Tab-separated table of C-alpha atoms and ligand atoms in Angstrom:
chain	number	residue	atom	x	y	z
A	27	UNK	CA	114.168	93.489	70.027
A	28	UNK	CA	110.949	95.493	69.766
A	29	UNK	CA	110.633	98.546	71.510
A	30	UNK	CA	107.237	98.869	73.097
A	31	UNK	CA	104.914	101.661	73.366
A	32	UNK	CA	101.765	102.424	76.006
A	33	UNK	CA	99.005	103.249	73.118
A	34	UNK	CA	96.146	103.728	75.024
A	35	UNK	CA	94.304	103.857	78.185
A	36	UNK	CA	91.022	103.497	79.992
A	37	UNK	CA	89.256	103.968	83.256
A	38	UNK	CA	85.976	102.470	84.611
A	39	UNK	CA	84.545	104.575	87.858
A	40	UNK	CA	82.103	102.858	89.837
A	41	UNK	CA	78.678	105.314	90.266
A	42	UNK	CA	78.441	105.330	93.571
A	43	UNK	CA	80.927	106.896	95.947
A	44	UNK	CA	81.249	107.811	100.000
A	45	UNK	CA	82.069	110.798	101.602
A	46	UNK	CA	84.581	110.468	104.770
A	47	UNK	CA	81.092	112.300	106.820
A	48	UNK	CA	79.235	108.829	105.727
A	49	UNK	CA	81.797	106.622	106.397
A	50	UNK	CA	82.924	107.952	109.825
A	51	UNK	CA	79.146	107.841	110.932
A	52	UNK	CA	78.301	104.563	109.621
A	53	UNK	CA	81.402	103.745	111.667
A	54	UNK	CA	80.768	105.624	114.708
A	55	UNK	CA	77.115	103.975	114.767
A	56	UNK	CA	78.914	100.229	114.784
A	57	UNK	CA	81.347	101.585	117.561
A	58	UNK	CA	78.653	102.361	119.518
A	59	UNK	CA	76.337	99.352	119.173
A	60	UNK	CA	79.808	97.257	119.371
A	61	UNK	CA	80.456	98.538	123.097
A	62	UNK	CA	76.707	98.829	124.142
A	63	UNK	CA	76.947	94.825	123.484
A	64	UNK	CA	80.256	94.256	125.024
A	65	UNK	CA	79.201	96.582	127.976
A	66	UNK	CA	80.220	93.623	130.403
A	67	UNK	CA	83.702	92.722	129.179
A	68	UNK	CA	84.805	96.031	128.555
A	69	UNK	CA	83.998	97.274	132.007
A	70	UNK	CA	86.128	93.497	133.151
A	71	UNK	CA	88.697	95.179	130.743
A	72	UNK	CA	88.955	91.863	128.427
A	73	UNK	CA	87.224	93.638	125.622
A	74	UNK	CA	89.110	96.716	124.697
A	75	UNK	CA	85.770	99.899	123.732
A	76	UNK	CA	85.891	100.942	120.352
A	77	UNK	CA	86.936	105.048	120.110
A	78	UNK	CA	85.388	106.446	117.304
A	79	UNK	CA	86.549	107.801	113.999
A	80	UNK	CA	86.922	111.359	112.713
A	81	UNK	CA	86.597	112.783	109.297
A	82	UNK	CA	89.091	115.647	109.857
A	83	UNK	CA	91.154	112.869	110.761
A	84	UNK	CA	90.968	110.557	107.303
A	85	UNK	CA	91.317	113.824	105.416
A	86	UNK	CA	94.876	114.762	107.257
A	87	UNK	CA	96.526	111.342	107.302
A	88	UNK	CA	95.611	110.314	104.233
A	89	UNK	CA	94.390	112.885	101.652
A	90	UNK	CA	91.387	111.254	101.117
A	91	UNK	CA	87.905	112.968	101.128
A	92	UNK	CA	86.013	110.022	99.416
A	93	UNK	CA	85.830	106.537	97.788
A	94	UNK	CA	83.818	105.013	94.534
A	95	UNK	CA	82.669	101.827	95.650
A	96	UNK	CA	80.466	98.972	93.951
A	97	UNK	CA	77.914	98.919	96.929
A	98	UNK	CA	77.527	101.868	99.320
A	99	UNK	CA	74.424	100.592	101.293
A	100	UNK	CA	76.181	97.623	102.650
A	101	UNK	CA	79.393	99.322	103.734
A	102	UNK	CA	77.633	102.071	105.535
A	103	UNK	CA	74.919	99.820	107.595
A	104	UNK	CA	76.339	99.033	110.654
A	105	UNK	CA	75.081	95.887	111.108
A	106	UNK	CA	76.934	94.969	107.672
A	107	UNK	CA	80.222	97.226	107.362
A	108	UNK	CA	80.604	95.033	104.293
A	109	UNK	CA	79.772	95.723	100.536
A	110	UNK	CA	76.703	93.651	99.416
A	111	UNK	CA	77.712	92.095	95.892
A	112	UNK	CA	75.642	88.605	94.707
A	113	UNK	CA	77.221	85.971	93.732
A	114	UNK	CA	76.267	85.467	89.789
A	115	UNK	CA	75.659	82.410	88.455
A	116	UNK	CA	78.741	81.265	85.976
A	117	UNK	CA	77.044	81.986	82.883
A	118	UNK	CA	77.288	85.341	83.863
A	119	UNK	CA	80.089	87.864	83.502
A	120	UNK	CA	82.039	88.127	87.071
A	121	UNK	CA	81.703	91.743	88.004
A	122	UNK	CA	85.805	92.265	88.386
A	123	UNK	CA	85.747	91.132	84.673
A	124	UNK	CA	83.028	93.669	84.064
A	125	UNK	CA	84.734	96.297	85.495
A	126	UNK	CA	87.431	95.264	83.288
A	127	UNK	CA	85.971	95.252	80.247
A	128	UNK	CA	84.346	98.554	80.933
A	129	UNK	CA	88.014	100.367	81.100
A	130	UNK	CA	89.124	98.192	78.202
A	131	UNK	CA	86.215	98.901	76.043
A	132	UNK	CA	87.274	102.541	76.374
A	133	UNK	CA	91.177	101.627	76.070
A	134	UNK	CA	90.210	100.137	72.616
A	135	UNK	CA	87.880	102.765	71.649
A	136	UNK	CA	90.590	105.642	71.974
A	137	UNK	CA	93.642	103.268	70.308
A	138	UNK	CA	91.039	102.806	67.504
A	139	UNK	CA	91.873	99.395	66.031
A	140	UNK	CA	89.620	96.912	67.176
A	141	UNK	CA	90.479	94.138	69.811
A	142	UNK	CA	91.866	91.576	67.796
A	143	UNK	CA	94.734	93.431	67.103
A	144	UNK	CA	95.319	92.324	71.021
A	145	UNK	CA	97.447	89.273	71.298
A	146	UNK	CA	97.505	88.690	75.493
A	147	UNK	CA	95.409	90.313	78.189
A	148	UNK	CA	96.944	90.354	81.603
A	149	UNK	CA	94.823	90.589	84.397
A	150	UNK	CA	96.957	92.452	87.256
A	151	UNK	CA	95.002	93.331	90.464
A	152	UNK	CA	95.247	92.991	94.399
A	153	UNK	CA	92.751	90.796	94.689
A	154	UNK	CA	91.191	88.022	91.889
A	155	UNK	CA	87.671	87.601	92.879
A	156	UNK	CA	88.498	83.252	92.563
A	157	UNK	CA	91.235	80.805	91.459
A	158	UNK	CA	90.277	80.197	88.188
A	159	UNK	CA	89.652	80.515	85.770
A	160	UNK	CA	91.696	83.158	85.129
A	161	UNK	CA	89.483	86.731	85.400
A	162	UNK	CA	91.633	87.762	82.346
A	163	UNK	CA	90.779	84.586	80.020
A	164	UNK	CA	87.414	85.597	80.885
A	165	UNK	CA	87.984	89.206	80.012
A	166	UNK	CA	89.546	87.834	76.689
A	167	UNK	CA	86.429	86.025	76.245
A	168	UNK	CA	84.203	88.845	76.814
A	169	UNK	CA	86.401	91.002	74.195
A	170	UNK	CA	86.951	88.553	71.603
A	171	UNK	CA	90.783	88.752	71.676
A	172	UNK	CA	92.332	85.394	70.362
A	173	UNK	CA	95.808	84.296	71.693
A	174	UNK	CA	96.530	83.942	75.634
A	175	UNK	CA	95.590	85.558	78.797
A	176	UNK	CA	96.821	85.266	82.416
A	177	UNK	CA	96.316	86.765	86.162
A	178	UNK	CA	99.314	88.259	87.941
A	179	UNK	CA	99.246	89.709	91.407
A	180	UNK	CA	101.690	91.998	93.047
A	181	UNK	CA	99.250	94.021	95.329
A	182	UNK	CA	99.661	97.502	94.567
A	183	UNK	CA	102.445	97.275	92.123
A	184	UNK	CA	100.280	94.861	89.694
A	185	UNK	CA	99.578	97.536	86.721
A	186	UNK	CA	103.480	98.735	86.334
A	187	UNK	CA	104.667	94.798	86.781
A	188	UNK	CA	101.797	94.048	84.049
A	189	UNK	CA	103.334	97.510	82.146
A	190	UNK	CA	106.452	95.290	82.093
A	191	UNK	CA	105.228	92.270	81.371
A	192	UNK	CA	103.628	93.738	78.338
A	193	UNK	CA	106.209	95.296	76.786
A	194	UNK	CA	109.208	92.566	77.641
A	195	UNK	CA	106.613	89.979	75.448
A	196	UNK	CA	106.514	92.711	72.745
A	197	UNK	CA	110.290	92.528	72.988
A	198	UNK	CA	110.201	89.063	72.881
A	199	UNK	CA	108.035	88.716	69.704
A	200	UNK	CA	105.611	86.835	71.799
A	201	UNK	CA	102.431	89.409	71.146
A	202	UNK	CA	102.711	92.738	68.855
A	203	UNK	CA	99.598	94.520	71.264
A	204	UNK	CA	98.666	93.141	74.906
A	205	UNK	CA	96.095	94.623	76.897
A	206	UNK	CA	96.620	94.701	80.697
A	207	UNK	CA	93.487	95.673	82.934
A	208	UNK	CA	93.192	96.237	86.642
A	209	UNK	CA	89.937	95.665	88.241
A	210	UNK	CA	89.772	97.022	92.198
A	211	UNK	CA	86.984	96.093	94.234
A	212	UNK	CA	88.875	96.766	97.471
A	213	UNK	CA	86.337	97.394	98.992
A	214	UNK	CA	85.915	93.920	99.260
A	215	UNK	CA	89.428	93.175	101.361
A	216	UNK	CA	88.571	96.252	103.817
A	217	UNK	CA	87.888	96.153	107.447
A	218	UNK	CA	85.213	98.677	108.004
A	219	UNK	CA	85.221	97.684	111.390
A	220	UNK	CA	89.016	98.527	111.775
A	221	UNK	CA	89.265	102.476	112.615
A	222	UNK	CA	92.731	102.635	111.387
A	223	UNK	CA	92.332	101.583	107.988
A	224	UNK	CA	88.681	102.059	107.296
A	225	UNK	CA	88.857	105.213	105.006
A	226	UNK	CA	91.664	103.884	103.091
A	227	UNK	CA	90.692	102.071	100.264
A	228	UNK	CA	87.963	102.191	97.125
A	229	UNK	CA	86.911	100.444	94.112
A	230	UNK	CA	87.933	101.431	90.180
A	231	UNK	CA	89.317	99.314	87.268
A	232	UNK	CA	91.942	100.594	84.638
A	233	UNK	CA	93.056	99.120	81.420
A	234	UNK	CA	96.626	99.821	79.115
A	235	UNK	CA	97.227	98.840	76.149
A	236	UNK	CA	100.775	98.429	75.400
A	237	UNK	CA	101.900	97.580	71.690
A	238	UNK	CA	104.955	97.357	69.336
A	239	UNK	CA	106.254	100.665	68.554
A	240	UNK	CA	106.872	99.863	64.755
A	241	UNK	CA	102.917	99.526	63.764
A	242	UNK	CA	101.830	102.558	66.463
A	243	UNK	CA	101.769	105.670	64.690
A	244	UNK	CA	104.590	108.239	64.877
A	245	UNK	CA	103.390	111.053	65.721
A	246	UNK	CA	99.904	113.120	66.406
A	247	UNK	CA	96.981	112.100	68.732
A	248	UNK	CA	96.958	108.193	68.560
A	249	UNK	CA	100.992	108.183	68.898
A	250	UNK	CA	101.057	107.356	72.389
A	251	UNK	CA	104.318	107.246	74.653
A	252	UNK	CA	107.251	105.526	74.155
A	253	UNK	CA	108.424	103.123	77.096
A	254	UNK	CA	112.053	103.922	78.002
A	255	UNK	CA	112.766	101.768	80.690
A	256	UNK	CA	111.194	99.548	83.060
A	257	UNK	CA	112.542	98.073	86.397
A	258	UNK	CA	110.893	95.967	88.885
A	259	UNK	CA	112.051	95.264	92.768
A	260	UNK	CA	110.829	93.002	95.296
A	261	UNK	CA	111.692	92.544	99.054
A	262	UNK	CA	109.422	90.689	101.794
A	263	UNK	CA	107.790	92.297	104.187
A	264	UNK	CA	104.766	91.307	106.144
A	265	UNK	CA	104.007	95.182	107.096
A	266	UNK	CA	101.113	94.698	104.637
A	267	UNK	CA	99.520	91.441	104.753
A	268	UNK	CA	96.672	89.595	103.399
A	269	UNK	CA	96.169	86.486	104.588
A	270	UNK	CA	92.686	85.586	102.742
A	271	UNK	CA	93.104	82.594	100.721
A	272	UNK	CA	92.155	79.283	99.598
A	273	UNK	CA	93.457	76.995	102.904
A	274	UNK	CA	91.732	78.885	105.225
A	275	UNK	CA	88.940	76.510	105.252
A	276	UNK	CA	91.395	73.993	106.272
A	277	UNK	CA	91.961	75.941	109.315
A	278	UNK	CA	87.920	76.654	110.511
A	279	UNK	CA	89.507	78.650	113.467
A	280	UNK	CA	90.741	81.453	111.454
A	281	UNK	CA	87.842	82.376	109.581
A	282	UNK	CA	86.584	85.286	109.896
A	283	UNK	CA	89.694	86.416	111.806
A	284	UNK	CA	91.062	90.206	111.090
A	285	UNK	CA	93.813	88.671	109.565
A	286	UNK	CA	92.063	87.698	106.757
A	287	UNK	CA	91.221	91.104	105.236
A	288	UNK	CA	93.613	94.139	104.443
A	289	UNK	CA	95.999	94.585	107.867
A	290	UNK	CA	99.358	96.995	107.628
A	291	UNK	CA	101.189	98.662	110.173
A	292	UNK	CA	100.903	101.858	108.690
A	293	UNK	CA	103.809	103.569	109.874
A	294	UNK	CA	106.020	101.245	109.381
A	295	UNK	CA	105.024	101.440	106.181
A	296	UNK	CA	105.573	104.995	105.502
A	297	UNK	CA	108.934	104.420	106.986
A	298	UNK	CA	110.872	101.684	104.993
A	299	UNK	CA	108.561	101.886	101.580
A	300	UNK	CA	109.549	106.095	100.357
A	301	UNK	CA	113.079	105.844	100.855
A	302	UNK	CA	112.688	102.090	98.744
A	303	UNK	CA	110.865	103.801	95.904
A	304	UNK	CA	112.590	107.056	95.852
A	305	UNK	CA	115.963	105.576	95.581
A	306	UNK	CA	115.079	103.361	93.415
A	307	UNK	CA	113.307	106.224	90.847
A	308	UNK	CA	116.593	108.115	91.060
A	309	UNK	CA	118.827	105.296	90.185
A	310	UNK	CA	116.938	104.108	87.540
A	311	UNK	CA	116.300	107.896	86.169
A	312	UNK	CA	120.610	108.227	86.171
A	313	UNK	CA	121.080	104.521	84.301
A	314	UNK	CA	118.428	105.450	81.491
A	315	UNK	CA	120.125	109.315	81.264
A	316	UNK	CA	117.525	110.773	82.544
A	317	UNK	CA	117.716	114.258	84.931
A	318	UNK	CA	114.255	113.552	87.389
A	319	UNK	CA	114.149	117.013	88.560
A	320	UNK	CA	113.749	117.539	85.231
A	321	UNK	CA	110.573	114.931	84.807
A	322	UNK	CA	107.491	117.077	83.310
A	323	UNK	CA	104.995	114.316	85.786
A	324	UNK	CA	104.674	112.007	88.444
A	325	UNK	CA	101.927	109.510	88.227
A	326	UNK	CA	102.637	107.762	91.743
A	327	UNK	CA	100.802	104.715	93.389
A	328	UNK	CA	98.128	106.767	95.159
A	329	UNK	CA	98.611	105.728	98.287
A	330	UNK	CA	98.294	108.750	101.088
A	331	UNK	CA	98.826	112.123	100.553
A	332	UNK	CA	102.331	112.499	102.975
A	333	UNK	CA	103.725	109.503	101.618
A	334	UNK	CA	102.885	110.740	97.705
A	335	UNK	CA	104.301	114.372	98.923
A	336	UNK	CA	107.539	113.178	100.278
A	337	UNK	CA	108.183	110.790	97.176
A	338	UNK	CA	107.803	113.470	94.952
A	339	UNK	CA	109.740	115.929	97.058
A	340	UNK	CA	112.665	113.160	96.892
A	341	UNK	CA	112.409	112.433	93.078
A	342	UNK	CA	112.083	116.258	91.795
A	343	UNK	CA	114.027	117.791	94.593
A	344	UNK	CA	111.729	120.951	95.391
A	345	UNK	CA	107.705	120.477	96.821
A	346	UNK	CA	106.448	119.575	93.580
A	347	UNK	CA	103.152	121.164	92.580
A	348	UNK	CA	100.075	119.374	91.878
A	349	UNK	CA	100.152	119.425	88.670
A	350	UNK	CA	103.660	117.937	88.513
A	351	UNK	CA	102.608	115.149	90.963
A	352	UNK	CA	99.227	114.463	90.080
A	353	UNK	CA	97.036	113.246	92.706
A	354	UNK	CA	93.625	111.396	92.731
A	355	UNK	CA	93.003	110.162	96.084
A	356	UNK	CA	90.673	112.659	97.070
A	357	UNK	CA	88.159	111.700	95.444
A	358	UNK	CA	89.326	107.996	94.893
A	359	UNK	CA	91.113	106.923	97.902
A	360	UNK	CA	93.764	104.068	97.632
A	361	UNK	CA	92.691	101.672	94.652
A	362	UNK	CA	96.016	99.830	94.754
A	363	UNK	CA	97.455	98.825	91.325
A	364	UNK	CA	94.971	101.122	89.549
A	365	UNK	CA	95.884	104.375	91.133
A	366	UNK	CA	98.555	105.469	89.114
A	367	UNK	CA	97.099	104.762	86.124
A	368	UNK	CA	94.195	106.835	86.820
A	369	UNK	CA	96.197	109.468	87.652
A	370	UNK	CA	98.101	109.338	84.483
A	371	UNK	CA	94.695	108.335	82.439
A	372	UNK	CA	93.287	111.581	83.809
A	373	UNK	CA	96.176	114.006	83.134
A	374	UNK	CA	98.570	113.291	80.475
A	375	UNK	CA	96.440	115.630	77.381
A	376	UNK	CA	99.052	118.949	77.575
A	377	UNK	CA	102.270	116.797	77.011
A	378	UNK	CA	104.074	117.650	74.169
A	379	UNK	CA	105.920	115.365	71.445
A	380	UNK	CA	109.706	114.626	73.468
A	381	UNK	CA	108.421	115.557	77.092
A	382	UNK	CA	109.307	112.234	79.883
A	383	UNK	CA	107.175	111.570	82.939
A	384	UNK	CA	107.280	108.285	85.386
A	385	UNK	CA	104.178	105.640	86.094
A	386	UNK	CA	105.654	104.393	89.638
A	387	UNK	CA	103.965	102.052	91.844
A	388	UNK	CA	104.703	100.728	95.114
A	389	UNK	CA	102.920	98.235	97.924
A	390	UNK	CA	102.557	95.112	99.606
A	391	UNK	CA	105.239	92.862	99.345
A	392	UNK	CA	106.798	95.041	99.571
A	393	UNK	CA	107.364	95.513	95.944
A	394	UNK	CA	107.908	98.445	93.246
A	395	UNK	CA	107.713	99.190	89.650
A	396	UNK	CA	109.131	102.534	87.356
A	397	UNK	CA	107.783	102.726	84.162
A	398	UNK	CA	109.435	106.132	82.320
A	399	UNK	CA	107.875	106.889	79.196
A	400	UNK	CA	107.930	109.987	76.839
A	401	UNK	CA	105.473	111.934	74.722
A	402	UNK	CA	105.700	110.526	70.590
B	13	COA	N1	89.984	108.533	113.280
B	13	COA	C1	90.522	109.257	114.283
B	13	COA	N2	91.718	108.977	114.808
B	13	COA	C2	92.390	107.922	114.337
B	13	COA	C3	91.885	107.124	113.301
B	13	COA	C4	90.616	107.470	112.773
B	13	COA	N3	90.048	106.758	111.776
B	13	COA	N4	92.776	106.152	113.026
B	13	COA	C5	93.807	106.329	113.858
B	13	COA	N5	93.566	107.397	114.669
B	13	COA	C6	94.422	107.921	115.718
B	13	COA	C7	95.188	106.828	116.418
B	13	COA	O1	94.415	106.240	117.438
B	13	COA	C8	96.375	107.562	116.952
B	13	COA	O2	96.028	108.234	118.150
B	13	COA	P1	97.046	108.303	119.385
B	13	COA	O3	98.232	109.064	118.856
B	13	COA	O4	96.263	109.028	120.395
B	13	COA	O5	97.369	106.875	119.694
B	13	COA	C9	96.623	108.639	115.908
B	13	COA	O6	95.413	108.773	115.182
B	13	COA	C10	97.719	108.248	114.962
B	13	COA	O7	97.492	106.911	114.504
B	13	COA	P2	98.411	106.191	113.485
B	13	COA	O8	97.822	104.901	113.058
B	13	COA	O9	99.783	106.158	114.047
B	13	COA	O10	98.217	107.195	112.294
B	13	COA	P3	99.270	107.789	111.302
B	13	COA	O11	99.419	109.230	111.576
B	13	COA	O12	100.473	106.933	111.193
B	13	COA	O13	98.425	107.652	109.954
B	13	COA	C11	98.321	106.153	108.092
B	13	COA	C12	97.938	106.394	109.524
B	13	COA	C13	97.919	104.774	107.641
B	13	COA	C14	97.583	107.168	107.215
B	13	COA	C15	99.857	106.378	107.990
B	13	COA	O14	100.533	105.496	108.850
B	13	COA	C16	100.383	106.205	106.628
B	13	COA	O15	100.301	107.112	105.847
B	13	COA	N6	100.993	105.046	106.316
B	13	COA	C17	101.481	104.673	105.043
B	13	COA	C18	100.932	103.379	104.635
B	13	COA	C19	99.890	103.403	103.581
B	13	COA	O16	99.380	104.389	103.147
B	13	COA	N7	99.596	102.228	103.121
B	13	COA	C20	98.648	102.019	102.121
B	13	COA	C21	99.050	100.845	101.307
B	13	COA	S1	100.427	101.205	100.241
């Protein structure tokens, strides 16, 4: 069996990006135009007025203070409270596999052997912009990797199943290097018309490279971090639901419904998912020997700041610091599978050769994913 490594990382960030102010008045301005038009019914009581939202608000439930997105104008005019992205004709790269081969290009670039070293590309992301073909074949394509590529969707949890994925075919002989890339327009699955859930998502794409630990070098900058255990776990739950999908035109009367976007009962949520993934980090810190009070990092699904907090409370058993659980969702909200590999893309520099942290995710499905690696 091989052992597998994470070599190398990379992070696209979209250029443009909303403040809660902007998004709570672009909001405010639809609530208001929403209930001028419904003046009738919601003075008979069958339409229920819209309350507005409130930036102090997004900032205390969630952490957030802003979102990169792929199109602001769109979002933020009221008579659209959508992004605005074109389709593009075929011949043209999709943007999700442009996002992805933005963070790859930069993955590559910092493992310094060119791309086809890379033997499978796994595309794992929320939400695949169509059927097929496959967004990764296409981001294969686009790279000029040889070999195979796939799609794989867990919600949230896609980059540490991919992180699995990767290095369970290295183990397997199957690919010696496999790049695995999350592109995140979520943007695109968001309700802006839905006050509780309109601050909670934005757009980013990340990319991994995992590879076979006996041709990574041993020690000094391009080392990387050994992968000492992974573990997956699944259970259904339909507190987070999508329902967007390809028989919905066989159904005409549900288009369009609310259903068909990002819906979650939030506190039901919070609830059942942080005792799921803090068990679950314990137990599988104590079966690989590892102390997780004594874990130098946390690089946790970003998904709001009192459910990050109370993870990380659980798992290290004191308030951890910031800088022991990192957190990015101020400035990037929620960008489901991505999020904690920005957060460990962005601070992982000061570890030292030996030193363990944990890439955890956690979503819809619900599902989870622990991915403990340590400094070469
Ligand atoms: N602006 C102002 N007030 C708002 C608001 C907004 N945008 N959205 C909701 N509120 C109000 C509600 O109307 C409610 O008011 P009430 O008490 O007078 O009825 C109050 O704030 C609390 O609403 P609630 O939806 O219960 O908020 P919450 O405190 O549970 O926070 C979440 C909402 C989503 C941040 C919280 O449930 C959470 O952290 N859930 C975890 C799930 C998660 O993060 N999922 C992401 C995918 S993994």
């Amino acid at each position: 069996m091989h052992q597998a490594v994470i070599a190398a990382t990379g992070l696209y960030t979209p250029d443009q990006s909303i403040s809660n102010a902007e998004l709570v008045e672009a909001f405010n301005a639809y609530a208001v135009r929403f209930n001028a038009d419904n003046g009738a019914a919601i003075a008979a009581g069958t339409v229920e007025a819209l309350t507005p939202s409130s930036a102090e608000f997004i900032e205390k439930a969630s952490g957030i203070r802003a979102r990169f997105v792929m199109n602001k104008s769109g979002i933020l005019d009221p008579a659209v409270m959508r992004p605005s992205i074109p389709e593009r004709p075929n011949e043209e790269i999709s943007i999700l596999a442009e996002m992805a081969v933005a963070a790859a290009r930069q993955a590559i670039d910092r493992w310094g052997k060119p791309a086809s070293e890379i033997g499978a590309v796994l595309c794992a992301a929320s939400n695949m912009q169509r059927a097929y073909p496959a967004m990764a074949i296409e981001v294969q394509q686009a790279l000029g990797i040889e070999g195979f590529a796939f799609d794989m969707n867990v919600a949230c949890s896609s980059a540490t199943f991919g992180i699995k994925t990767a290095a369970d075919f290295i183990a397997s002989g199957s690919a010696k290097a496999v790049l695995m890339v999350n592109p995140e327009i979520c943007s695109g699955h968001l309700n802006f018309r839905d006050r509780d859930s309109h601050f909670i998502f934005g757009d980013v794409a990340t990319a991994v490279i995992v590879e076979a630990a006996d041709q990574a070098p041993k020690t000094g900058e391009g080392a990387g971090w050994d992968i000492l255990g992974t573990r997956l776990k699944t259970q259904f739950s339909n507190n987070i639901r999508n329902n967007f999908g390809f028989l919905n035109h066989c159904a005409p009367e549900g288009v369009g419904a609310k259903d068909k976007l990002f819906v979650q009962e939030g506190r039901k949520v919070f609830r059942e998912v942080v005792p799921m993934v803090s068990e679950m980090i314990v137990t599988h810190a104590a079966d690989l020997g590892i102390d997780p009070t004594g874990l130098k990092r946390l690089w946790l699904h970003q998904a709001n700041i009192n459910m990050n907090e109370m993870i990380g409370r659980r798992v290290l058993g004191r308030d951890p610091t910031r800088d022991e659980n990192v957190i990015i969702l101020d400035t990037y909200a929620n960008t489901s599978s991505a999020g904690s590999i920005i957060a460990f893309h962005r601070a992982n520099s000061d570890f030292a050769a030996g030193e363990t942290g944990l890439i955890c995710s956690f979503g819809a499905g619900y599902s989870a994913g622990t991915v403990f690696v340590r400094k070469r």
